[in-house]
Short mmCIF file of C-alpha atoms and ligand atoms in Angstrom, two decimals:
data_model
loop_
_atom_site.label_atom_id
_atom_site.label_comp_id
_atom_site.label_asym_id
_atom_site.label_seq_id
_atom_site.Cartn_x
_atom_site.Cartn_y
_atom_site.Cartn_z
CA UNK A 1 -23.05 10.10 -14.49
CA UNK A 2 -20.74 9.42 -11.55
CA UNK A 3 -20.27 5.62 -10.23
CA UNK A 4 -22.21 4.14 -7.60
CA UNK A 5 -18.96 4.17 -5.50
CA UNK A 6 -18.37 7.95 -5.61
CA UNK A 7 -21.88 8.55 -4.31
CA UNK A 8 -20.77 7.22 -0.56
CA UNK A 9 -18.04 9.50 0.71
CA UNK A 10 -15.84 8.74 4.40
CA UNK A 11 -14.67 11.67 5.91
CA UNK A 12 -11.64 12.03 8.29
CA UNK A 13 -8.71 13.93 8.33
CA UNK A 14 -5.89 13.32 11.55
CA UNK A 15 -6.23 16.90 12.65
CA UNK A 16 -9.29 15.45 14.26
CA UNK A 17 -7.21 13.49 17.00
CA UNK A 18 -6.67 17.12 18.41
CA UNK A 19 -9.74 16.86 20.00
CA UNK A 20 -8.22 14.93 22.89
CA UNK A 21 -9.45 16.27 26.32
CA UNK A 22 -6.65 14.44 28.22
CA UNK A 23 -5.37 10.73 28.80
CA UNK A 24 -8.19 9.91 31.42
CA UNK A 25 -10.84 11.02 29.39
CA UNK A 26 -13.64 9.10 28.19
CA UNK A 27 -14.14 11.26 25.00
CA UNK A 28 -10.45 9.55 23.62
CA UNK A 29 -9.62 9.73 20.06
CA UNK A 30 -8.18 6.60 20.32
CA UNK A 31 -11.25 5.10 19.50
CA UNK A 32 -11.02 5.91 16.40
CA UNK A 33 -7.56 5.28 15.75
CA UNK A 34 -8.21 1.33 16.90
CA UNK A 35 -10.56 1.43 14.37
CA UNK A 36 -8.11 3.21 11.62
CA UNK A 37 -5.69 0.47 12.78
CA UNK A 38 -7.79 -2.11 12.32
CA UNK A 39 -8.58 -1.47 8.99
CA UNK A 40 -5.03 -0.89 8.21
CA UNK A 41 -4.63 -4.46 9.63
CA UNK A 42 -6.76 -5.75 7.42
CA UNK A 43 -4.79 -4.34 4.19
CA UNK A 44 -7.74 -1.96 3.55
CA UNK A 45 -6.67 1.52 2.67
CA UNK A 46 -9.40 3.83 3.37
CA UNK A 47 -9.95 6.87 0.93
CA UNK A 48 -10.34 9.83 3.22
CA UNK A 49 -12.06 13.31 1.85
CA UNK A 50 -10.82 16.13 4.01
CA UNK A 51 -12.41 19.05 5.34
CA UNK A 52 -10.88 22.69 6.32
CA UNK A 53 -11.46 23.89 10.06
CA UNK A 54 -14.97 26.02 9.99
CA UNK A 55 -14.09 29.68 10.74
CA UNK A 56 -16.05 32.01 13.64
CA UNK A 57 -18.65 33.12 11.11
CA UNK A 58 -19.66 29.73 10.66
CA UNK A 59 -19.65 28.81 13.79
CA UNK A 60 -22.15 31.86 14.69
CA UNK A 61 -24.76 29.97 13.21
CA UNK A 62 -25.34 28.24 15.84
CA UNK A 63 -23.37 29.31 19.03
CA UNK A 64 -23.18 33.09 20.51
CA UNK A 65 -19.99 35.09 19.61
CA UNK A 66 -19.11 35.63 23.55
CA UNK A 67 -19.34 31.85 23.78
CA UNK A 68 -16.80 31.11 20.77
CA UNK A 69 -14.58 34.06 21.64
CA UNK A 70 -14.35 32.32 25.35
CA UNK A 71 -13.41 28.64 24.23
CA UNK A 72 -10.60 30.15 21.49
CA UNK A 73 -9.12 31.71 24.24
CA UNK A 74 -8.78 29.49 26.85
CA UNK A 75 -7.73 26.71 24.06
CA UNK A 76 -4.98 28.72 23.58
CA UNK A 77 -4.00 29.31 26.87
CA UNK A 78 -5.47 32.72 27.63
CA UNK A 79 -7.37 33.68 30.95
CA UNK A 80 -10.86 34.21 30.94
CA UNK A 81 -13.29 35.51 33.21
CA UNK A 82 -16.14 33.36 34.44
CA UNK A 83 -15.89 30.29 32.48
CA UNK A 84 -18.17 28.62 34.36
CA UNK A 85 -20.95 30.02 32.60
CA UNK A 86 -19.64 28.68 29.53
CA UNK A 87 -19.75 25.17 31.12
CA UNK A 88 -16.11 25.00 30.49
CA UNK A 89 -13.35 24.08 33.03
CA UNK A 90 -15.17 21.35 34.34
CA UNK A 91 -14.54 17.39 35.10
CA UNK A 92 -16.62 17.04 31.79
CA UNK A 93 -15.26 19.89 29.51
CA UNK A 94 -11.70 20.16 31.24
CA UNK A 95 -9.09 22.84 29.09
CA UNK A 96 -7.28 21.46 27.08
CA UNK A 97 -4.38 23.45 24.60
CA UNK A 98 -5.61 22.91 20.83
CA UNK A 99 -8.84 21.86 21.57
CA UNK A 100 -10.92 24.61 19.86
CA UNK A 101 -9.13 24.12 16.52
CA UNK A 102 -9.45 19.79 16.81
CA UNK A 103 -13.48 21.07 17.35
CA UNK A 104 -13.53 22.90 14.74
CA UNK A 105 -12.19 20.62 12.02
CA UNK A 106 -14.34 18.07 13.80
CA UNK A 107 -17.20 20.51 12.99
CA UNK A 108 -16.02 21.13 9.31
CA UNK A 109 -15.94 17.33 8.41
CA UNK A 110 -19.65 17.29 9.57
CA UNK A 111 -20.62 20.28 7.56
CA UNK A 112 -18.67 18.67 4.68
CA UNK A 113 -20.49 15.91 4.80
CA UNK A 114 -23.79 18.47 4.54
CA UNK A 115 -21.91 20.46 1.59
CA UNK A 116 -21.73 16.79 -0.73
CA UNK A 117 -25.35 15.90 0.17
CA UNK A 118 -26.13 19.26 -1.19
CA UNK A 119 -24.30 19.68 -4.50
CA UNK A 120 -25.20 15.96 -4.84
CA UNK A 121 -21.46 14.73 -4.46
CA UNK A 122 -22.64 12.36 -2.17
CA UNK A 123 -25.79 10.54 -1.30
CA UNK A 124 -24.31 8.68 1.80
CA UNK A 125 -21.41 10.20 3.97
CA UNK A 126 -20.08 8.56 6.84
CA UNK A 127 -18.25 11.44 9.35
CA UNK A 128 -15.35 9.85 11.22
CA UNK A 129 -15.36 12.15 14.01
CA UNK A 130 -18.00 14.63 15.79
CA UNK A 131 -21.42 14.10 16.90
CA UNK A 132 -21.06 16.60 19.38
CA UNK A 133 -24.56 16.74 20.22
CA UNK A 134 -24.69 18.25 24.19
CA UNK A 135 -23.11 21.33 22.74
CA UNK A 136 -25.61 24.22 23.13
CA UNK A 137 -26.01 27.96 21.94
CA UNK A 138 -23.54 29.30 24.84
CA UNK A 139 -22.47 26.24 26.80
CA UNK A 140 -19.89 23.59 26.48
CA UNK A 141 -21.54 20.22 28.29
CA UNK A 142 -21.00 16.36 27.89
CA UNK A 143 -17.65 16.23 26.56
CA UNK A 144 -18.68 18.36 23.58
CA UNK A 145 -17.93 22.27 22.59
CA UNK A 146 -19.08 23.02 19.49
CA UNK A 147 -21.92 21.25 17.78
CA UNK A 148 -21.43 19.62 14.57
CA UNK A 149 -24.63 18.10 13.93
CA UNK A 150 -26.48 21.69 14.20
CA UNK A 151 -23.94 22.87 12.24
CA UNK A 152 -24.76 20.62 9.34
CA UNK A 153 -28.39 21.00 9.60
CA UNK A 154 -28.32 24.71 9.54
CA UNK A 155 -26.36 24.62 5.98
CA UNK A 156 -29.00 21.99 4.81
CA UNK A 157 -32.42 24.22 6.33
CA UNK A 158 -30.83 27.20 4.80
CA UNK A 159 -31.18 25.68 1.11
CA UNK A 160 -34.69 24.92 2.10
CA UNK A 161 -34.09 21.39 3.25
CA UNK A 162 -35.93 19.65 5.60
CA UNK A 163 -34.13 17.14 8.11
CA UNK A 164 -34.16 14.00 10.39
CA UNK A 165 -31.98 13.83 13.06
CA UNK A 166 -31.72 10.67 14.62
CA UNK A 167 -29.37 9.64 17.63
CA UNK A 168 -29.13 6.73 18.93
CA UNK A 169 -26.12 7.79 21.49
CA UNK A 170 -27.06 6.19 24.68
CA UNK A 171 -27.52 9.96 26.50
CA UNK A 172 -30.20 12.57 25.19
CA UNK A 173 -29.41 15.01 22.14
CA UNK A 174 -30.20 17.81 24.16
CA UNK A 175 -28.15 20.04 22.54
CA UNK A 176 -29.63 19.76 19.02
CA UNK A 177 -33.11 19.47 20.50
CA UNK A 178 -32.95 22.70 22.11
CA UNK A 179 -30.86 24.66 18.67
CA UNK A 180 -34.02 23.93 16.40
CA UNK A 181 -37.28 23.29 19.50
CA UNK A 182 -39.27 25.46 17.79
CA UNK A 183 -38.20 24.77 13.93
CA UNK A 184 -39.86 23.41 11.44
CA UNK A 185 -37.92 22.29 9.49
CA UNK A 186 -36.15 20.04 11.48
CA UNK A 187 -37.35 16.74 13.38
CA UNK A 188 -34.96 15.46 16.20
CA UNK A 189 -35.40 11.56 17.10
CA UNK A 190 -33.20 10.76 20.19
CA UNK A 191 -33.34 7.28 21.23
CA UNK A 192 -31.80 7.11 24.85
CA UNK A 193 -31.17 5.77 28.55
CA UNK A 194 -34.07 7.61 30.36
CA UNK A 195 -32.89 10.83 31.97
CA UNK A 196 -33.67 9.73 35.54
CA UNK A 197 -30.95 7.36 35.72
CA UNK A 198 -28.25 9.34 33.70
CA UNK A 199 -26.66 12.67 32.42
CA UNK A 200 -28.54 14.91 30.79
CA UNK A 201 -31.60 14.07 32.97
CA UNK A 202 -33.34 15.21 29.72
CA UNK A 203 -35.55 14.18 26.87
CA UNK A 204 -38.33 13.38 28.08
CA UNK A 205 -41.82 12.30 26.01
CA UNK A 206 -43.49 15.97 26.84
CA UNK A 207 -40.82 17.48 25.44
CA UNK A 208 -42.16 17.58 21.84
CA UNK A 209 -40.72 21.49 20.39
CA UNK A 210 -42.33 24.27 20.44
CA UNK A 211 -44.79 26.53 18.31
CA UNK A 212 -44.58 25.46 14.81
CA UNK A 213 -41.91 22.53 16.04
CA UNK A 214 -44.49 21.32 18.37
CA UNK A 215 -44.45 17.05 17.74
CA UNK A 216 -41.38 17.55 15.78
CA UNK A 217 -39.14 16.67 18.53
CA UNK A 218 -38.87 13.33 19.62
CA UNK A 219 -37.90 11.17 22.61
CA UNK A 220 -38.08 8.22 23.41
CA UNK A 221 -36.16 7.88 27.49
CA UNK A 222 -35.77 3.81 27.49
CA UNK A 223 -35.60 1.98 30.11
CA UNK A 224 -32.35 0.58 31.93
CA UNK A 225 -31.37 -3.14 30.72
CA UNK A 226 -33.03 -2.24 27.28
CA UNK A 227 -32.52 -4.83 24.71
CA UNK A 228 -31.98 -5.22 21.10
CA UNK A 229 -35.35 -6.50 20.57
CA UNK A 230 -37.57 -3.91 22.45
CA UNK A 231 -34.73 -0.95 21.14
CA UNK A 232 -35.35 -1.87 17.27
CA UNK A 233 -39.59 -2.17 18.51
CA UNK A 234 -39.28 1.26 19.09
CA UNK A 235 -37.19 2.07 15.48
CA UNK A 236 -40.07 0.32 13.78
CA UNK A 237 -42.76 1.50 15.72
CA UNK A 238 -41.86 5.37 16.12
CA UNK A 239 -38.83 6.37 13.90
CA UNK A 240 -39.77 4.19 10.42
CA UNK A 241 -43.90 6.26 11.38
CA UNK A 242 -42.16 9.40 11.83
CA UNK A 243 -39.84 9.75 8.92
CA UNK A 244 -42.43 8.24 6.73
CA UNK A 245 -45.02 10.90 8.28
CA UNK A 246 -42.00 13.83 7.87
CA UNK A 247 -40.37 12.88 4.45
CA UNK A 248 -37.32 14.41 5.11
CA UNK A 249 -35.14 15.48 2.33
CA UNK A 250 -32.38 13.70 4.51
CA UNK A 251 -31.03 11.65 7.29
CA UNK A 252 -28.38 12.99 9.81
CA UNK A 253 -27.54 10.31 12.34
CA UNK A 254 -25.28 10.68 15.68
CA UNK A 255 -24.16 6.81 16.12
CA UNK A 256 -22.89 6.91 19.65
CA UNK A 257 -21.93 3.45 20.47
CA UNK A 258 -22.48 3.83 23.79
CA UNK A 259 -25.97 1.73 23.96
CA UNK A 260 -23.55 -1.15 23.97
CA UNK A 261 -24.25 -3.45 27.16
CA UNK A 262 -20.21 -3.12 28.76
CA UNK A 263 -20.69 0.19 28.32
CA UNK A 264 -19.20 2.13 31.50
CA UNK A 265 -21.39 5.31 31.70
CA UNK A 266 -24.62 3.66 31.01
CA UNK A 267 -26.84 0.34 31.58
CA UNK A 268 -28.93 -0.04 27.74
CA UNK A 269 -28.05 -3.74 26.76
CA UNK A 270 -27.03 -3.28 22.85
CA UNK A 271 -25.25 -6.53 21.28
CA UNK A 272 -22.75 -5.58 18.02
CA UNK A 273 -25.13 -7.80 16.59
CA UNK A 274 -28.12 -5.33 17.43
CA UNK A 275 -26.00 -2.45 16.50
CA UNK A 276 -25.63 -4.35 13.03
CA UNK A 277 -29.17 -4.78 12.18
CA UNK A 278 -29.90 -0.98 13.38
CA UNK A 279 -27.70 -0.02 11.06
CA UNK A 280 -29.06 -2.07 8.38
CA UNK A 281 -32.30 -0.57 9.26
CA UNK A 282 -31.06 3.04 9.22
CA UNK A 283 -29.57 2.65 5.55
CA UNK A 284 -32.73 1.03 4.60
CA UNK A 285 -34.88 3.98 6.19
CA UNK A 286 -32.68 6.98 4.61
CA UNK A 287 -33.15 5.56 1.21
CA UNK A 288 -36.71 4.57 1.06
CA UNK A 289 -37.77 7.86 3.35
CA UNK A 290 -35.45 10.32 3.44
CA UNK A 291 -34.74 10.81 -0.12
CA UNK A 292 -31.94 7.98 -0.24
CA UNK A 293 -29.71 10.68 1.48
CA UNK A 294 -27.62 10.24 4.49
CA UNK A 295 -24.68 12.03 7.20
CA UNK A 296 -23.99 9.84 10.04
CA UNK A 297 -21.29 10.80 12.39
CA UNK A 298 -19.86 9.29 15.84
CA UNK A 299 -20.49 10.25 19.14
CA UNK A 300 -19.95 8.67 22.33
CA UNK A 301 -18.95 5.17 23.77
CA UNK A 302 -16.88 4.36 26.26
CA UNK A 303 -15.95 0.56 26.10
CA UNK A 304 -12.83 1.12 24.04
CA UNK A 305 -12.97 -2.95 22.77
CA UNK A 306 -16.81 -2.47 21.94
CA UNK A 307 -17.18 1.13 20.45
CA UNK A 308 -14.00 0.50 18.36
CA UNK A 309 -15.49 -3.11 16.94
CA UNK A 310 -18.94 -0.89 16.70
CA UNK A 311 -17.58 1.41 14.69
CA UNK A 312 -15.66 -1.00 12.35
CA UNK A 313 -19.08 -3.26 11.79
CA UNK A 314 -20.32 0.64 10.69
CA UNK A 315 -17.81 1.18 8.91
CA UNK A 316 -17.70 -1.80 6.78
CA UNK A 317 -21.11 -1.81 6.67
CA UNK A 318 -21.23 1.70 5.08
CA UNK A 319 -18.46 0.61 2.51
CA UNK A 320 -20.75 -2.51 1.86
CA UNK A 321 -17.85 -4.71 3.12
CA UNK A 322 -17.82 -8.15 4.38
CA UNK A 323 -17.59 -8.13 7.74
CA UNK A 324 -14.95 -10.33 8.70
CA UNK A 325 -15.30 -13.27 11.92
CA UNK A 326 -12.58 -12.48 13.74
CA UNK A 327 -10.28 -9.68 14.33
CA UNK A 328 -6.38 -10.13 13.75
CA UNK A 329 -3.86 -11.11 17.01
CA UNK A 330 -1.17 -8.83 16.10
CA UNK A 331 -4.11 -5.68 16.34
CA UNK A 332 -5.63 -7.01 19.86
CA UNK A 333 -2.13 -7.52 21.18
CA UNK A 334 -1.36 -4.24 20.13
CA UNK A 335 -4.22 -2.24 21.50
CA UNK A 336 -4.34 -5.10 24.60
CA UNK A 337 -0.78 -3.43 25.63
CA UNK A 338 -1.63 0.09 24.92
CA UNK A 339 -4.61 0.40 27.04
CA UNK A 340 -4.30 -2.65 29.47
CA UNK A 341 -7.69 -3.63 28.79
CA UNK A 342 -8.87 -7.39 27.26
CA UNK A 343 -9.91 -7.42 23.63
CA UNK A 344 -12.46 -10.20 22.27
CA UNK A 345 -11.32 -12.23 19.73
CA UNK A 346 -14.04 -11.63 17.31
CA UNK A 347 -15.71 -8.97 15.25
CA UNK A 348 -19.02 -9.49 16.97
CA UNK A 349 -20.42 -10.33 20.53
CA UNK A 350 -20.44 -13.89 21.83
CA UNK A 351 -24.25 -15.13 21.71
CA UNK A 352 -25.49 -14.80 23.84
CA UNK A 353 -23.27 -12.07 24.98
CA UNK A 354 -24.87 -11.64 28.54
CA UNK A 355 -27.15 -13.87 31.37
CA UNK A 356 -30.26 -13.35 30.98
CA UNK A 357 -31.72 -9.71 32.31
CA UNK A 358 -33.76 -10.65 35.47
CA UNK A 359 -36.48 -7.62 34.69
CA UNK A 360 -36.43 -8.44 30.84
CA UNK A 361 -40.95 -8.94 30.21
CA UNK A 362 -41.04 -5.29 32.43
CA UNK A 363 -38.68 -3.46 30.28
CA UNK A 364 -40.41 -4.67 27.43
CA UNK A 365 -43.57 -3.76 28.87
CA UNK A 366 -42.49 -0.19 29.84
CA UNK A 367 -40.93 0.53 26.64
CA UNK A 368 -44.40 -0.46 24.75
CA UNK A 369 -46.04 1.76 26.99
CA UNK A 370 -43.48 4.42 26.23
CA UNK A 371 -44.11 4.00 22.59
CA UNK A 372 -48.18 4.35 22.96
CA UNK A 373 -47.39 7.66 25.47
CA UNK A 374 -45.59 9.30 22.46
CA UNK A 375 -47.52 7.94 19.23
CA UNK A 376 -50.54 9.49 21.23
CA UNK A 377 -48.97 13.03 22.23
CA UNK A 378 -48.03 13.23 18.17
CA UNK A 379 -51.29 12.32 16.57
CA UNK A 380 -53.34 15.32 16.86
CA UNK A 381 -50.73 17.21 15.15
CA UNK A 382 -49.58 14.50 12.19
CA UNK A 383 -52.91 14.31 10.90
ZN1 ZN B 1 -23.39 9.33 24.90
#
């Protein structure tokens, strides 16, 4: 009978850093490595299980041939013809040298992660990397090439599982949504800024799968200047019904941190101290409804001081770690230099962390309305 502690598996290997679409772009492995640092700060030596690079057949699973045969050959220098229609090439999914192999060991720590929850290795796994949930069939979009998450649930629906996919990244899992619309076996809960303010200008409450995935697909488009208290409404209200209603056999969770309120690319109103009790709540929910099994990987967030001090609470959350006040001088310093940007000098948020939001009863109001819209689209099929 393994220990208790060899049931929760972290997953990382530095082959992952290769995933770096350029010095100015938002999608910077850096992130992670402020939060690698950090820990190393601390005196905490993280215990790392590696994964190999998935291979094409793998990747066929989920994405067309012509698609993967384009993005390994422009990765490694080679012309293509029409890359366009690949979504790559662009401000978003620029070219970058190595990328396609960082991707794909991105995309075999997530399906790792799916292998130990399988053979029962693991029963939590927290993916440092990936998440790469705009990714679709034949086109790069949203900083993201091949897709992880889809990845991971195909291994798990191919031994028969069922699976929850919940992600509360800031922008719409389109990309997973659309890989499994009409499965299922697998419900998709995204959780993000409503598409008529930002990219993807998806996920939308109609949009609820198709054929036998009709009501399986889930989305809740929030309003802007969200808050804690109305986001974690709508975890109790929809995702704890849903998952109790769909009895997954387990979790898979994209934890973009990019709900956070200084986010640049988006206006939700997150506090690290609302990102803590969502995580709380997300352990809670995989082990009392999803079979006390759970994957959670990154995603985006673009505030390097906030996503990195996210991702640290989730970290040491995970590990069931303290989490300490405040973080060390000589690691702000550090990271203050290396990016010219300010670093707080604690863990979490100051509180109240913002003025008050002007609009703050209408948001509320318009989320609870958004909640009753979807419960009611739902409930003719999850009688
Ligand atoms: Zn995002």
């Amino acid at each position: 009978m393994a220990a208790a502690y060899l049931m929760r598996r972290v997953i990382y290997h530095p082959e992952f850093q290769q995933y770096n679409l350029g010095a100015e772009h938002p999608f910077s492995p850096l992130r992670v490595e402020m939060v690698l640092d950090l820990l190393k700060e601390w005196g905490h030596t993280p215990e790392f299980s590696s994964p190999q690079e998935v291979g094409p057949d793998e990747l066929e699973t989920v994405h067309d041939s012509e698609y993967i045969k384009a993005v390994e050959a422009v990765s490694s220098g080679k012309a293509v013809a029409d890359i366009g229609k690949y979504g790559l090439g662009t401000a978003d999914n620029p070219i970058m040298k190595g990328m396609a192999s960082g991707a794909r060991k991105i995309a075999g720590g997530t399906l790792l992660g799916a292998q130990m929850l399988l053979e029962g290795s693991a029963r939590k796994v927290l993916q440092l990397g990936g998440g790469f949930h705009h990714a679709q069939r034949s086109l790069a979009a949203g900083f993201c090439l091949y897709n992880d998450l889809a990845l991971a649930i195909n291994e798990m629906i191919a031994k028969g599982w069922h699976v929850a996919y919940l992600d509360i990244d800031v922008h719409h899992g389109d990309g997973v949504q659309q890989i499994f619309y009409s499965n299922d076996k697998v419900m998709t809960i995204s959780l993000h800024e409503s598409g008529e303010y930002i990219f993807p200008g998806s996920g939308w409450v109609h949009e609820l799968g198709r054929g036998m995935g009709r009501s399986l697909k889930l989305n809740l488009p929030l309003e802007p200047f969200t808050e804690g208290e109305s986001y974690m409404e709508v975890v109790e209200k929809v995702v704890e019904e849903a998952l109790y209603w769909f009895k997954p056999d387990a979790l898979i969770v994209q934890a973009g941190a990019d709900a956070h309120f200084s986010d640049p690319l988006a206006d939700l109103m997150l506090t690290t101290q609302d990102y803590e009790r969502l995580f709380r709540k997300i352990f809670q929910l995989s082990e009392t409804l999803c079979n006390n099994r759970l994957l959670i990987t990154l995603g985006g967030g673009y505030s390097f001081q906030a996503t990195a001090r996210i991702w640290t609470i989730l970290y040491k959350m995970f590990m069931e770690l303290e989490l300490p006040e405040t973080l060390p001088d000589a690691w702000r310093a550090r990271w203050e230099s290396r990016l010219k940007i300010k670093i707080p000098s604690n863990l979490h948020d100051p509180n109240p962390a913002f003025d008050p939001i002007p609009r703050k009863a209408e948001v509320v109001r318009a989320n609870r309305d958004l909640i009753q819209r979807l419960m009611d689209a739902v409930a003719a099929d999850w009688l």
